[in-house]
Amino acid sequence: GNSVTQMEGPVTLSEEAFLTINCTYTATGYPSLFWYVQYPGEGLQLLLKATKADDKGSNKGFEATYRKETTSFHLEKGSVQVSDSAVYFCALSENSWGKLQFGAGTQVVVTP
Amino acid sequence: EAQVTQNPRYLITVTGKKLTVTCSQNMNHEYMSWYRQDPGLGLRQIYYSMNVEVTDKGDVPEGYKVSRKEKRNFPLILESPSPNQTSLYFCASSLGGFGTEAFFGQGTRLTVV
């Protein structure tokens, strides 16, 4: 079956540091890939997505590139802020109805 | 404002006492689903619905029921809650289509004692 593996947290960074969260997946077909973010006390919201190989999703300074050859979708941001403290989920979807398969989530803590 | 609304946000109940968590969306989405979030496991799908009167099991359906009598509402029913259903629950909706974005409610934290 499908699965998503992402690096364990928590990841603690200082403000303006570079952030990378690794995500790899296993899928039988050609999934769409997503990063969702969960701020404290809130539901998940879409951060970025990519629907085919070599696509780059980007939003709010975050980027991730769909790498089919390495089955990866790593999230990066060049300079994090305290407001980026959240839990980040990598997810995939293989069907047209949008069922999501999530990774375990990575908590990111950014300190001033 | 486009949103998915869940109620209640917090609930403490006792084993065996039936409860319902409501979910409503105002975006006219056809696809709705319920997830539970547990530490180290991410979110796992409980049930989903592709349209009115069309529902199906997700990955962890045991102990749960759902119904979809109207397009906007998708309640989650626990007929006889048990402590292993203590979790954070999220309702989500989407328009459908490859690569579609899911919109999530704010979550319901359920504790079963």
mmCIF file with all atom_site columns, C-alpha atoms in Angstrom:
data_model
loop_
_atom_site.group_PDB
_atom_site.id
_atom_site.type_symbol
_atom_site.label_atom_id
_atom_site.label_alt_id
_atom_site.label_comp_id
_atom_site.label_asym_id
_atom_site.label_entity_id
_atom_site.label_seq_id
_atom_site.pdbx_PDB_ins_code
_atom_site.Cartn_x
_atom_site.Cartn_y
_atom_site.Cartn_z
_atom_site.occupancy
_atom_site.B_iso_or_equiv
_atom_site.pdbx_formal_charge
_atom_site.auth_seq_id
_atom_site.auth_comp_id
_atom_site.auth_asym_id
_atom_site.auth_atom_id
_atom_site.pdbx_PDB_model_num
ATOM 1   C CA . GLY A 1 1   ? 0.000   0.000  0.000   1.00 0.00 ? 1   GLY A CA 1
ATOM 2   C CA . ASN A 1 2   ? 0.856   3.651  -0.075  1.00 0.00 ? 2   ASN A CA 1
ATOM 3   C CA . SER A 1 3   ? 2.881   5.250  2.665   1.00 0.00 ? 3   SER A CA 1
ATOM 4   C CA . VAL A 1 4   ? 4.594   8.505  3.554   1.00 0.00 ? 4   VAL A CA 1
ATOM 5   C CA . THR A 1 5   ? 7.696   8.764  5.722   1.00 0.00 ? 5   THR A CA 1
ATOM 6   C CA . GLN A 1 6   ? 8.932   12.050 7.112   1.00 0.00 ? 6   GLN A CA 1
ATOM 7   C CA . MET A 1 7   ? 11.690  12.932 9.482   1.00 0.00 ? 7   MET A CA 1
ATOM 8   C CA . GLU A 1 8   ? 10.910  12.867 13.159  1.00 0.00 ? 8   GLU A CA 1
ATOM 9   C CA . GLY A 1 9   ? 10.873  15.999 15.206  1.00 0.00 ? 9   GLY A CA 1
ATOM 10  C CA . PRO A 1 10  ? 10.863  18.159 16.994  1.00 0.00 ? 10  PRO A CA 1
ATOM 11  C CA . VAL A 1 11  ? 13.145  20.311 14.907  1.00 0.00 ? 11  VAL A CA 1
ATOM 12  C CA . THR A 1 12  ? 14.367  23.351 16.825  1.00 0.00 ? 12  THR A CA 1
ATOM 13  C CA . LEU A 1 13  ? 15.863  26.263 14.911  1.00 0.00 ? 13  LEU A CA 1
ATOM 14  C CA . SER A 1 14  ? 16.851  29.828 15.492  1.00 0.00 ? 14  SER A CA 1
ATOM 15  C CA . GLU A 1 15  ? 15.119  32.588 13.578  1.00 0.00 ? 15  GLU A CA 1
ATOM 16  C CA . GLU A 1 16  ? 16.562  33.110 10.066  1.00 0.00 ? 16  GLU A CA 1
ATOM 17  C CA . ALA A 1 17  ? 17.988  29.572 9.941   1.00 0.00 ? 17  ALA A CA 1
ATOM 18  C CA . PHE A 1 18  ? 17.494  27.259 6.959   1.00 0.00 ? 18  PHE A CA 1
ATOM 19  C CA . LEU A 1 19  ? 14.813  24.605 7.321   1.00 0.00 ? 19  LEU A CA 1
ATOM 20  C CA . THR A 1 20  ? 14.640  21.238 5.581   1.00 0.00 ? 20  THR A CA 1
ATOM 21  C CA . ILE A 1 21  ? 12.097  18.533 6.349   1.00 0.00 ? 21  ILE A CA 1
ATOM 22  C CA . ASN A 1 22  ? 12.621  15.282 4.471   1.00 0.00 ? 22  ASN A CA 1
ATOM 23  C CA . CYS A 1 23  ? 9.680   13.369 3.028   1.00 0.00 ? 23  CYS A CA 1
ATOM 24  C CA . THR A 1 24  ? 9.725   10.163 1.013   1.00 0.00 ? 24  THR A CA 1
ATOM 25  C CA . TYR A 1 25  ? 6.797   8.170  -0.249  1.00 0.00 ? 25  TYR A CA 1
ATOM 26  C CA . THR A 1 26  ? 5.743   4.786  -1.561  1.00 0.00 ? 26  THR A CA 1
ATOM 27  C CA . ALA A 1 27  ? 2.922   4.640  -4.072  1.00 0.00 ? 27  ALA A CA 1
ATOM 28  C CA . THR A 1 28  ? 1.677   2.246  -6.699  1.00 0.00 ? 28  THR A CA 1
ATOM 29  C CA . GLY A 1 29  ? 0.792   4.935  -9.222  1.00 0.00 ? 29  GLY A CA 1
ATOM 30  C CA . TYR A 1 30  ? 1.562   8.609  -9.798  1.00 0.00 ? 30  TYR A CA 1
ATOM 31  C CA . PRO A 1 31  ? 0.331   10.517 -6.771  1.00 0.00 ? 31  PRO A CA 1
ATOM 32  C CA . SER A 1 32  ? -0.152  14.175 -6.089  1.00 0.00 ? 32  SER A CA 1
ATOM 33  C CA . LEU A 1 33  ? 2.037   15.363 -3.215  1.00 0.00 ? 33  LEU A CA 1
ATOM 34  C CA . PHE A 1 34  ? 1.205   17.909 -0.551  1.00 0.00 ? 34  PHE A CA 1
ATOM 35  C CA . TRP A 1 35  ? 2.569   19.702 2.443   1.00 0.00 ? 35  TRP A CA 1
ATOM 36  C CA . TYR A 1 36  ? 0.005   20.705 5.037   1.00 0.00 ? 36  TYR A CA 1
ATOM 37  C CA . VAL A 1 37  ? 0.735   22.871 8.076   1.00 0.00 ? 37  VAL A CA 1
ATOM 38  C CA . GLN A 1 38  ? -0.987  22.805 11.455  1.00 0.00 ? 38  GLN A CA 1
ATOM 39  C CA . TYR A 1 39  ? -0.558  25.856 13.672  1.00 0.00 ? 39  TYR A CA 1
ATOM 40  C CA . PRO A 1 40  ? -1.215  25.409 17.397  1.00 0.00 ? 40  PRO A CA 1
ATOM 41  C CA . GLY A 1 41  ? -4.892  24.820 18.145  1.00 0.00 ? 41  GLY A CA 1
ATOM 42  C CA . GLU A 1 42  ? -5.929  24.898 14.502  1.00 0.00 ? 42  GLU A CA 1
ATOM 43  C CA . GLY A 1 43  ? -6.840  22.520 11.745  1.00 0.00 ? 43  GLY A CA 1
ATOM 44  C CA . LEU A 1 44  ? -4.568  21.653 8.847   1.00 0.00 ? 44  LEU A CA 1
ATOM 45  C CA . GLN A 1 45  ? -4.184  23.991 5.924   1.00 0.00 ? 45  GLN A CA 1
ATOM 46  C CA . LEU A 1 46  ? -2.541  23.443 2.598   1.00 0.00 ? 46  LEU A CA 1
ATOM 47  C CA . LEU A 1 47  ? 0.948   24.914 2.366   1.00 0.00 ? 47  LEU A CA 1
ATOM 48  C CA . LEU A 1 48  ? 1.886   23.760 -1.141  1.00 0.00 ? 48  LEU A CA 1
ATOM 49  C CA . LYS A 1 49  ? 1.407   20.924 -3.575  1.00 0.00 ? 49  LYS A CA 1
ATOM 50  C CA . ALA A 1 50  ? 2.775   19.331 -6.753  1.00 0.00 ? 50  ALA A CA 1
ATOM 51  C CA . THR A 1 51  ? 0.875   17.068 -9.097  1.00 0.00 ? 51  THR A CA 1
ATOM 52  C CA . LYS A 1 52  ? 3.528   15.659 -11.399 1.00 0.00 ? 52  LYS A CA 1
ATOM 53  C CA . ALA A 1 53  ? 7.207   14.814 -11.500 1.00 0.00 ? 53  ALA A CA 1
ATOM 54  C CA . ASP A 1 54  ? 9.639   17.774 -11.417 1.00 0.00 ? 54  ASP A CA 1
ATOM 55  C CA . ASP A 1 55  ? 6.885   20.200 -10.428 1.00 0.00 ? 55  ASP A CA 1
ATOM 56  C CA . LYS A 1 56  ? 7.883   22.666 -7.736  1.00 0.00 ? 56  LYS A CA 1
ATOM 57  C CA . GLY A 1 57  ? 5.285   23.835 -5.236  1.00 0.00 ? 57  GLY A CA 1
ATOM 58  C CA . SER A 1 58  ? 5.909   27.075 -3.399  1.00 0.00 ? 58  SER A CA 1
ATOM 59  C CA . ASN A 1 59  ? 4.136   29.319 -0.904  1.00 0.00 ? 59  ASN A CA 1
ATOM 60  C CA . LYS A 1 60  ? 5.115   31.745 1.893   1.00 0.00 ? 60  LYS A CA 1
ATOM 61  C CA . GLY A 1 61  ? 8.808   31.193 1.172   1.00 0.00 ? 61  GLY A CA 1
ATOM 62  C CA . PHE A 1 62  ? 8.511   27.393 1.393   1.00 0.00 ? 62  PHE A CA 1
ATOM 63  C CA . GLU A 1 63  ? 9.385   25.166 -1.564  1.00 0.00 ? 63  GLU A CA 1
ATOM 64  C CA . ALA A 1 64  ? 9.250   21.477 -2.405  1.00 0.00 ? 64  ALA A CA 1
ATOM 65  C CA . THR A 1 65  ? 10.056  19.646 -5.629  1.00 0.00 ? 65  THR A CA 1
ATOM 66  C CA . TYR A 1 66  ? 8.390   16.401 -6.734  1.00 0.00 ? 66  TYR A CA 1
ATOM 67  C CA . ARG A 1 67  ? 11.271  13.989 -7.347  1.00 0.00 ? 67  ARG A CA 1
ATOM 68  C CA . LYS A 1 68  ? 9.966   10.797 -8.898  1.00 0.00 ? 68  LYS A CA 1
ATOM 69  C CA . GLU A 1 69  ? 13.400  9.177  -9.220  1.00 0.00 ? 69  GLU A CA 1
ATOM 70  C CA . THR A 1 70  ? 13.997  9.413  -5.473  1.00 0.00 ? 70  THR A CA 1
ATOM 71  C CA . THR A 1 71  ? 10.292  9.318  -4.488  1.00 0.00 ? 71  THR A CA 1
ATOM 72  C CA . SER A 1 72  ? 10.796  12.408 -2.388  1.00 0.00 ? 72  SER A CA 1
ATOM 73  C CA . PHE A 1 73  ? 9.144   15.760 -1.709  1.00 0.00 ? 73  PHE A CA 1
ATOM 74  C CA . HIS A 1 74  ? 11.412  17.566 0.752   1.00 0.00 ? 74  HIS A CA 1
ATOM 75  C CA . LEU A 1 75  ? 10.230  20.866 2.229   1.00 0.00 ? 75  LEU A CA 1
ATOM 76  C CA . GLU A 1 76  ? 12.651  23.795 2.432   1.00 0.00 ? 76  GLU A CA 1
ATOM 77  C CA . LYS A 1 77  ? 12.646  27.388 3.590   1.00 0.00 ? 77  LYS A CA 1
ATOM 78  C CA . GLY A 1 78  ? 15.645  29.638 3.431   1.00 0.00 ? 78  GLY A CA 1
ATOM 79  C CA . SER A 1 79  ? 14.988  31.827 6.475   1.00 0.00 ? 79  SER A CA 1
ATOM 80  C CA . VAL A 1 80  ? 12.445  30.769 9.077   1.00 0.00 ? 80  VAL A CA 1
ATOM 81  C CA . GLN A 1 81  ? 10.517  33.047 11.398  1.00 0.00 ? 81  GLN A CA 1
ATOM 82  C CA . VAL A 1 82  ? 9.025   32.440 14.831  1.00 0.00 ? 82  VAL A CA 1
ATOM 83  C CA . SER A 1 83  ? 5.619   32.413 13.147  1.00 0.00 ? 83  SER A CA 1
ATOM 84  C CA . ASP A 1 84  ? 6.660   29.281 11.194  1.00 0.00 ? 84  ASP A CA 1
ATOM 85  C CA . SER A 1 85  ? 6.498   27.233 14.402  1.00 0.00 ? 85  SER A CA 1
ATOM 86  C CA . ALA A 1 86  ? 3.976   24.529 13.616  1.00 0.00 ? 86  ALA A CA 1
ATOM 87  C CA . VAL A 1 87  ? 3.563   20.865 12.749  1.00 0.00 ? 87  VAL A CA 1
ATOM 88  C CA . TYR A 1 88  ? 4.207   20.043 9.091   1.00 0.00 ? 88  TYR A CA 1
ATOM 89  C CA . PHE A 1 89  ? 2.627   17.042 7.391   1.00 0.00 ? 89  PHE A CA 1
ATOM 90  C CA . CYS A 1 90  ? 3.681   15.502 4.112   1.00 0.00 ? 90  CYS A CA 1
ATOM 91  C CA . ALA A 1 91  ? 0.838   13.730 2.299   1.00 0.00 ? 91  ALA A CA 1
ATOM 92  C CA . LEU A 1 92  ? -0.008  12.017 -0.953  1.00 0.00 ? 92  LEU A CA 1
ATOM 93  C CA . SER A 1 93  ? -3.185  11.394 -2.883  1.00 0.00 ? 93  SER A CA 1
ATOM 94  C CA . GLU A 1 94  ? -3.627  8.904  -5.689  1.00 0.00 ? 94  GLU A CA 1
ATOM 95  C CA . ASN A 1 95  ? -7.302  9.136  -6.515  1.00 0.00 ? 95  ASN A CA 1
ATOM 96  C CA . SER A 1 96  ? -9.603  11.729 -7.965  1.00 0.00 ? 96  SER A CA 1
ATOM 97  C CA . TRP A 1 97  ? -11.576 11.963 -4.743  1.00 0.00 ? 97  TRP A CA 1
ATOM 98  C CA . GLY A 1 98  ? -8.587  13.299 -2.878  1.00 0.00 ? 98  GLY A CA 1
ATOM 99  C CA . LYS A 1 99  ? -8.093  10.704 -0.155  1.00 0.00 ? 99  LYS A CA 1
ATOM 100 C CA . LEU A 1 100 ? -4.953  11.759 1.678   1.00 0.00 ? 100 LEU A CA 1
ATOM 101 C CA . GLN A 1 101 ? -2.260  9.482  3.092   1.00 0.00 ? 101 GLN A CA 1
ATOM 102 C CA . PHE A 1 102 ? -0.282  11.400 5.725   1.00 0.00 ? 102 PHE A CA 1
ATOM 103 C CA . GLY A 1 103 ? 3.137   11.114 7.219   1.00 0.00 ? 103 GLY A CA 1
ATOM 104 C CA . ALA A 1 104 ? 3.508   11.259 11.007  1.00 0.00 ? 104 ALA A CA 1
ATOM 105 C CA . GLY A 1 105 ? 4.147   14.989 11.068  1.00 0.00 ? 105 GLY A CA 1
ATOM 106 C CA . THR A 1 106 ? 7.213   17.022 12.047  1.00 0.00 ? 106 THR A CA 1
ATOM 107 C CA . GLN A 1 107 ? 7.023   19.624 14.756  1.00 0.00 ? 107 GLN A CA 1
ATOM 108 C CA . VAL A 1 108 ? 9.124   22.704 14.050  1.00 0.00 ? 108 VAL A CA 1
ATOM 109 C CA . VAL A 1 109 ? 10.010  25.139 16.815  1.00 0.00 ? 109 VAL A CA 1
ATOM 110 C CA . VAL A 1 110 ? 11.635  28.439 15.857  1.00 0.00 ? 110 VAL A CA 1
ATOM 111 C CA . THR A 1 111 ? 13.188  30.481 18.648  1.00 0.00 ? 111 THR A CA 1
ATOM 112 C CA . PRO A 1 112 ? 13.966  34.207 18.520  1.00 0.00 ? 112 PRO A CA 1
ATOM 113 C CA . GLU B 2 1   ? -16.116 32.844 4.425   1.00 0.00 ? 1   GLU B CA 1
ATOM 114 C CA . ALA B 2 2   ? -15.400 29.352 3.112   1.00 0.00 ? 2   ALA B CA 1
ATOM 115 C CA . GLN B 2 3   ? -15.046 27.010 6.029   1.00 0.00 ? 3   GLN B CA 1
ATOM 116 C CA . VAL B 2 4   ? -15.532 23.602 7.600   1.00 0.00 ? 4   VAL B CA 1
ATOM 117 C CA . THR B 2 5   ? -17.142 23.788 11.021  1.00 0.00 ? 5   THR B CA 1
ATOM 118 C CA . GLN B 2 6   ? -16.934 21.061 13.620  1.00 0.00 ? 6   GLN B CA 1
ATOM 119 C CA . ASN B 2 7   ? -18.658 20.869 16.956  1.00 0.00 ? 7   ASN B CA 1
ATOM 120 C CA . PRO B 2 8   ? -17.860 20.471 19.740  1.00 0.00 ? 8   PRO B CA 1
ATOM 121 C CA . ARG B 2 9   ? -14.193 21.500 19.920  1.00 0.00 ? 9   ARG B CA 1
ATOM 122 C CA . TYR B 2 10  ? -13.653 19.609 23.141  1.00 0.00 ? 10  TYR B CA 1
ATOM 123 C CA . LEU B 2 11  ? -15.541 16.664 24.591  1.00 0.00 ? 11  LEU B CA 1
ATOM 124 C CA . ILE B 2 12  ? -15.018 14.443 27.609  1.00 0.00 ? 12  ILE B CA 1
ATOM 125 C CA . THR B 2 13  ? -17.309 11.456 27.864  1.00 0.00 ? 13  THR B CA 1
ATOM 126 C CA . VAL B 2 14  ? -17.590 8.094  29.557  1.00 0.00 ? 14  VAL B CA 1
ATOM 127 C CA . THR B 2 15  ? -17.183 4.681  28.024  1.00 0.00 ? 15  THR B CA 1
ATOM 128 C CA . GLY B 2 16  ? -20.301 3.480  26.263  1.00 0.00 ? 16  GLY B CA 1
ATOM 129 C CA . LYS B 2 17  ? -22.184 6.770  26.064  1.00 0.00 ? 17  LYS B CA 1
ATOM 130 C CA . LYS B 2 18  ? -23.178 7.467  22.467  1.00 0.00 ? 18  LYS B CA 1
ATOM 131 C CA . LEU B 2 19  ? -21.974 10.727 20.989  1.00 0.00 ? 19  LEU B CA 1
ATOM 132 C CA . THR B 2 20  ? -22.064 12.626 17.720  1.00 0.00 ? 20  THR B CA 1
ATOM 133 C CA . VAL B 2 21  ? -19.533 15.088 16.367  1.00 0.00 ? 21  VAL B CA 1
ATOM 134 C CA . THR B 2 22  ? -21.035 17.370 13.751  1.00 0.00 ? 22  THR B CA 1
ATOM 135 C CA . CYS B 2 23  ? -19.339 18.676 10.622  1.00 0.00 ? 23  CYS B CA 1
ATOM 136 C CA . SER B 2 24  ? -20.658 21.195 8.148   1.00 0.00 ? 24  SER B CA 1
ATOM 137 C CA . GLN B 2 25  ? -19.091 22.820 5.077   1.00 0.00 ? 25  GLN B CA 1
ATOM 138 C CA . ASN B 2 26  ? -20.324 25.829 3.106   1.00 0.00 ? 26  ASN B CA 1
ATOM 139 C CA . MET B 2 27  ? -18.334 25.300 -0.102  1.00 0.00 ? 27  MET B CA 1
ATOM 140 C CA . ASN B 2 28  ? -20.712 22.903 -1.866  1.00 0.00 ? 28  ASN B CA 1
ATOM 141 C CA . HIS B 2 29  ? -18.006 20.233 -1.852  1.00 0.00 ? 29  HIS B CA 1
ATOM 142 C CA . GLU B 2 30  ? -18.974 16.713 -2.838  1.00 0.00 ? 30  GLU B CA 1
ATOM 143 C CA . TYR B 2 31  ? -16.198 14.904 -1.030  1.00 0.00 ? 31  TYR B CA 1
ATOM 144 C CA . MET B 2 32  ? -16.052 14.843 2.795   1.00 0.00 ? 32  MET B CA 1
ATOM 145 C CA . SER B 2 33  ? -14.060 12.715 5.192   1.00 0.00 ? 33  SER B CA 1
ATOM 146 C CA . TRP B 2 34  ? -13.153 12.166 8.814   1.00 0.00 ? 34  TRP B CA 1
ATOM 147 C CA . TYR B 2 35  ? -9.629  11.694 10.119  1.00 0.00 ? 35  TYR B CA 1
ATOM 148 C CA . ARG B 2 36  ? -8.196  10.989 13.510  1.00 0.00 ? 36  ARG B CA 1
ATOM 149 C CA . GLN B 2 37  ? -4.806  12.324 14.564  1.00 0.00 ? 37  GLN B CA 1
ATOM 150 C CA . ASP B 2 38  ? -2.651  10.396 17.012  1.00 0.00 ? 38  ASP B CA 1
ATOM 151 C CA . PRO B 2 39  ? 0.948   11.123 18.056  1.00 0.00 ? 39  PRO B CA 1
ATOM 152 C CA . GLY B 2 40  ? 3.478   9.449  15.800  1.00 0.00 ? 40  GLY B CA 1
ATOM 153 C CA . LEU B 2 41  ? 0.804   8.239  13.394  1.00 0.00 ? 41  LEU B CA 1
ATOM 154 C CA . GLY B 2 42  ? -0.223  11.388 11.590  1.00 0.00 ? 42  GLY B CA 1
ATOM 155 C CA . LEU B 2 43  ? -3.791  11.553 10.364  1.00 0.00 ? 43  LEU B CA 1
ATOM 156 C CA . ARG B 2 44  ? -5.639  8.405  9.392   1.00 0.00 ? 44  ARG B CA 1
ATOM 157 C CA . GLN B 2 45  ? -8.895  8.345  7.472   1.00 0.00 ? 45  GLN B CA 1
ATOM 158 C CA . ILE B 2 46  ? -11.918 6.915  9.295   1.00 0.00 ? 46  ILE B CA 1
ATOM 159 C CA . TYR B 2 47  ? -14.734 7.269  6.737   1.00 0.00 ? 47  TYR B CA 1
ATOM 160 C CA . TYR B 2 48  ? -15.358 9.251  3.616   1.00 0.00 ? 48  TYR B CA 1
ATOM 161 C CA . SER B 2 49  ? -18.277 10.267 1.459   1.00 0.00 ? 49  SER B CA 1
ATOM 162 C CA . MET B 2 50  ? -18.292 11.023 -2.251  1.00 0.00 ? 50  MET B CA 1
ATOM 163 C CA . ASN B 2 51  ? -21.794 12.469 -2.284  1.00 0.00 ? 51  ASN B CA 1
ATOM 164 C CA . VAL B 2 52  ? -25.151 12.412 -0.543  1.00 0.00 ? 52  VAL B CA 1
ATOM 165 C CA . GLU B 2 53  ? -25.995 8.876  0.615   1.00 0.00 ? 53  GLU B CA 1
ATOM 166 C CA . VAL B 2 54  ? -22.609 7.552  -0.601  1.00 0.00 ? 54  VAL B CA 1
ATOM 167 C CA . THR B 2 55  ? -20.180 6.661  2.173   1.00 0.00 ? 55  THR B CA 1
ATOM 168 C CA . ASP B 2 56  ? -17.357 4.169  2.545   1.00 0.00 ? 56  ASP B CA 1
ATOM 169 C CA . LYS B 2 57  ? -14.805 2.976  5.044   1.00 0.00 ? 57  LYS B CA 1
ATOM 170 C CA . GLY B 2 58  ? -11.392 4.499  5.307   1.00 0.00 ? 58  GLY B CA 1
ATOM 171 C CA . ASP B 2 59  ? -8.370  2.966  6.991   1.00 0.00 ? 59  ASP B CA 1
ATOM 172 C CA . VAL B 2 60  ? -9.628  2.852  10.605  1.00 0.00 ? 60  VAL B CA 1
ATOM 173 C CA . PRO B 2 61  ? -13.453 2.588  10.564  1.00 0.00 ? 61  PRO B CA 1
ATOM 174 C CA . GLU B 2 62  ? -13.998 0.230  13.514  1.00 0.00 ? 62  GLU B CA 1
ATOM 175 C CA . GLY B 2 63  ? -16.206 1.740  16.211  1.00 0.00 ? 63  GLY B CA 1
ATOM 176 C CA . TYR B 2 64  ? -17.465 4.627  14.064  1.00 0.00 ? 64  TYR B CA 1
ATOM 177 C CA . LYS B 2 65  ? -20.492 5.394  11.913  1.00 0.00 ? 65  LYS B CA 1
ATOM 178 C CA . VAL B 2 66  ? -21.257 8.231  9.540   1.00 0.00 ? 66  VAL B CA 1
ATOM 179 C CA . SER B 2 67  ? -24.169 9.481  7.508   1.00 0.00 ? 67  SER B CA 1
ATOM 180 C CA . ARG B 2 68  ? -24.545 11.917 4.611   1.00 0.00 ? 68  ARG B CA 1
ATOM 181 C CA . LYS B 2 69  ? -28.145 12.959 4.264   1.00 0.00 ? 69  LYS B CA 1
ATOM 182 C CA . GLU B 2 70  ? -27.358 16.468 3.056   1.00 0.00 ? 70  GLU B CA 1
ATOM 183 C CA . LYS B 2 71  ? -24.441 17.647 0.990   1.00 0.00 ? 71  LYS B CA 1
ATOM 184 C CA . ARG B 2 72  ? -23.149 20.095 3.595   1.00 0.00 ? 72  ARG B CA 1
ATOM 185 C CA . ASN B 2 73  ? -23.274 17.846 6.679   1.00 0.00 ? 73  ASN B CA 1
ATOM 186 C CA . PHE B 2 74  ? -21.264 14.763 7.574   1.00 0.00 ? 74  PHE B CA 1
ATOM 187 C CA . PRO B 2 75  ? -21.637 13.770 11.242  1.00 0.00 ? 75  PRO B CA 1
ATOM 188 C CA . LEU B 2 76  ? -19.390 11.228 12.957  1.00 0.00 ? 76  LEU B CA 1
ATOM 189 C CA . ILE B 2 77  ? -21.140 8.895  15.371  1.00 0.00 ? 77  ILE B CA 1
ATOM 190 C CA . LEU B 2 78  ? -19.564 6.837  18.120  1.00 0.00 ? 78  LEU B CA 1
ATOM 191 C CA . GLU B 2 79  ? -22.245 4.395  19.247  1.00 0.00 ? 79  GLU B CA 1
ATOM 192 C CA . SER B 2 80  ? -20.286 3.038  22.208  1.00 0.00 ? 80  SER B CA 1
ATOM 193 C CA . PRO B 2 81  ? -17.075 5.001  22.725  1.00 0.00 ? 81  PRO B CA 1
ATOM 194 C CA . SER B 2 82  ? -14.056 3.316  24.261  1.00 0.00 ? 82  SER B CA 1
ATOM 195 C CA . PRO B 2 83  ? -10.838 4.795  25.695  1.00 0.00 ? 83  PRO B CA 1
ATOM 196 C CA . ASN B 2 84  ? -8.867  3.832  22.565  1.00 0.00 ? 84  ASN B CA 1
ATOM 197 C CA . GLN B 2 85  ? -11.004 6.344  20.656  1.00 0.00 ? 85  GLN B CA 1
ATOM 198 C CA . THR B 2 86  ? -9.497  9.168  22.664  1.00 0.00 ? 86  THR B CA 1
ATOM 199 C CA . SER B 2 87  ? -7.987  11.274 19.907  1.00 0.00 ? 87  SER B CA 1
ATOM 200 C CA . LEU B 2 88  ? -8.084  14.507 17.925  1.00 0.00 ? 88  LEU B CA 1
ATOM 201 C CA . TYR B 2 89  ? -10.638 14.323 15.118  1.00 0.00 ? 89  TYR B CA 1
ATOM 202 C CA . PHE B 2 90  ? -10.750 16.356 11.933  1.00 0.00 ? 90  PHE B CA 1
ATOM 203 C CA . CYS B 2 91  ? -13.420 16.699 9.308   1.00 0.00 ? 91  CYS B CA 1
ATOM 204 C CA . ALA B 2 92  ? -12.314 17.655 5.806   1.00 0.00 ? 92  ALA B CA 1
ATOM 205 C CA . SER B 2 93  ? -13.994 18.511 2.537   1.00 0.00 ? 93  SER B CA 1
ATOM 206 C CA . SER B 2 94  ? -12.810 18.895 -1.032  1.00 0.00 ? 94  SER B CA 1
ATOM 207 C CA . LEU B 2 95  ? -14.159 19.594 -4.466  1.00 0.00 ? 95  LEU B CA 1
ATOM 208 C CA . GLY B 2 96  ? -12.763 16.365 -5.894  1.00 0.00 ? 96  GLY B CA 1
ATOM 209 C CA . GLY B 2 97  ? -10.389 15.942 -8.803  1.00 0.00 ? 97  GLY B CA 1
ATOM 210 C CA . PHE B 2 98  ? -6.768  14.911 -9.069  1.00 0.00 ? 98  PHE B CA 1
ATOM 211 C CA . GLY B 2 99  ? -4.572  17.006 -6.815  1.00 0.00 ? 99  GLY B CA 1
ATOM 212 C CA . THR B 2 100 ? -7.523  18.706 -5.159  1.00 0.00 ? 100 THR B CA 1
ATOM 213 C CA . GLU B 2 101 ? -6.988  20.653 -1.939  1.00 0.00 ? 101 GLU B CA 1
ATOM 214 C CA . ALA B 2 102 ? -8.691  19.466 1.238   1.00 0.00 ? 102 ALA B CA 1
ATOM 215 C CA . PHE B 2 103 ? -10.133 21.986 3.681   1.00 0.00 ? 103 PHE B CA 1
ATOM 216 C CA . PHE B 2 104 ? -10.069 21.007 7.340   1.00 0.00 ? 104 PHE B CA 1
ATOM 217 C CA . GLY B 2 105 ? -12.152 21.902 10.346  1.00 0.00 ? 105 GLY B CA 1
ATOM 218 C CA . GLN B 2 106 ? -10.508 23.100 13.545  1.00 0.00 ? 106 GLN B CA 1
ATOM 219 C CA . GLY B 2 107 ? -10.681 19.698 15.175  1.00 0.00 ? 107 GLY B CA 1
ATOM 220 C CA . THR B 2 108 ? -12.497 17.997 18.031  1.00 0.00 ? 108 THR B CA 1
ATOM 221 C CA . ARG B 2 109 ? -10.464 16.754 20.945  1.00 0.00 ? 109 ARG B CA 1
ATOM 222 C CA . LEU B 2 110 ? -12.273 13.750 22.382  1.00 0.00 ? 110 LEU B CA 1
ATOM 223 C CA . THR B 2 111 ? -11.417 12.091 25.675  1.00 0.00 ? 111 THR B CA 1
ATOM 224 C CA . VAL B 2 112 ? -13.158 8.857  26.638  1.00 0.00 ? 112 VAL B CA 1
ATOM 225 C CA . VAL B 2 113 ? -12.755 7.855  30.299  1.00 0.00 ? 113 VAL B CA 1
#
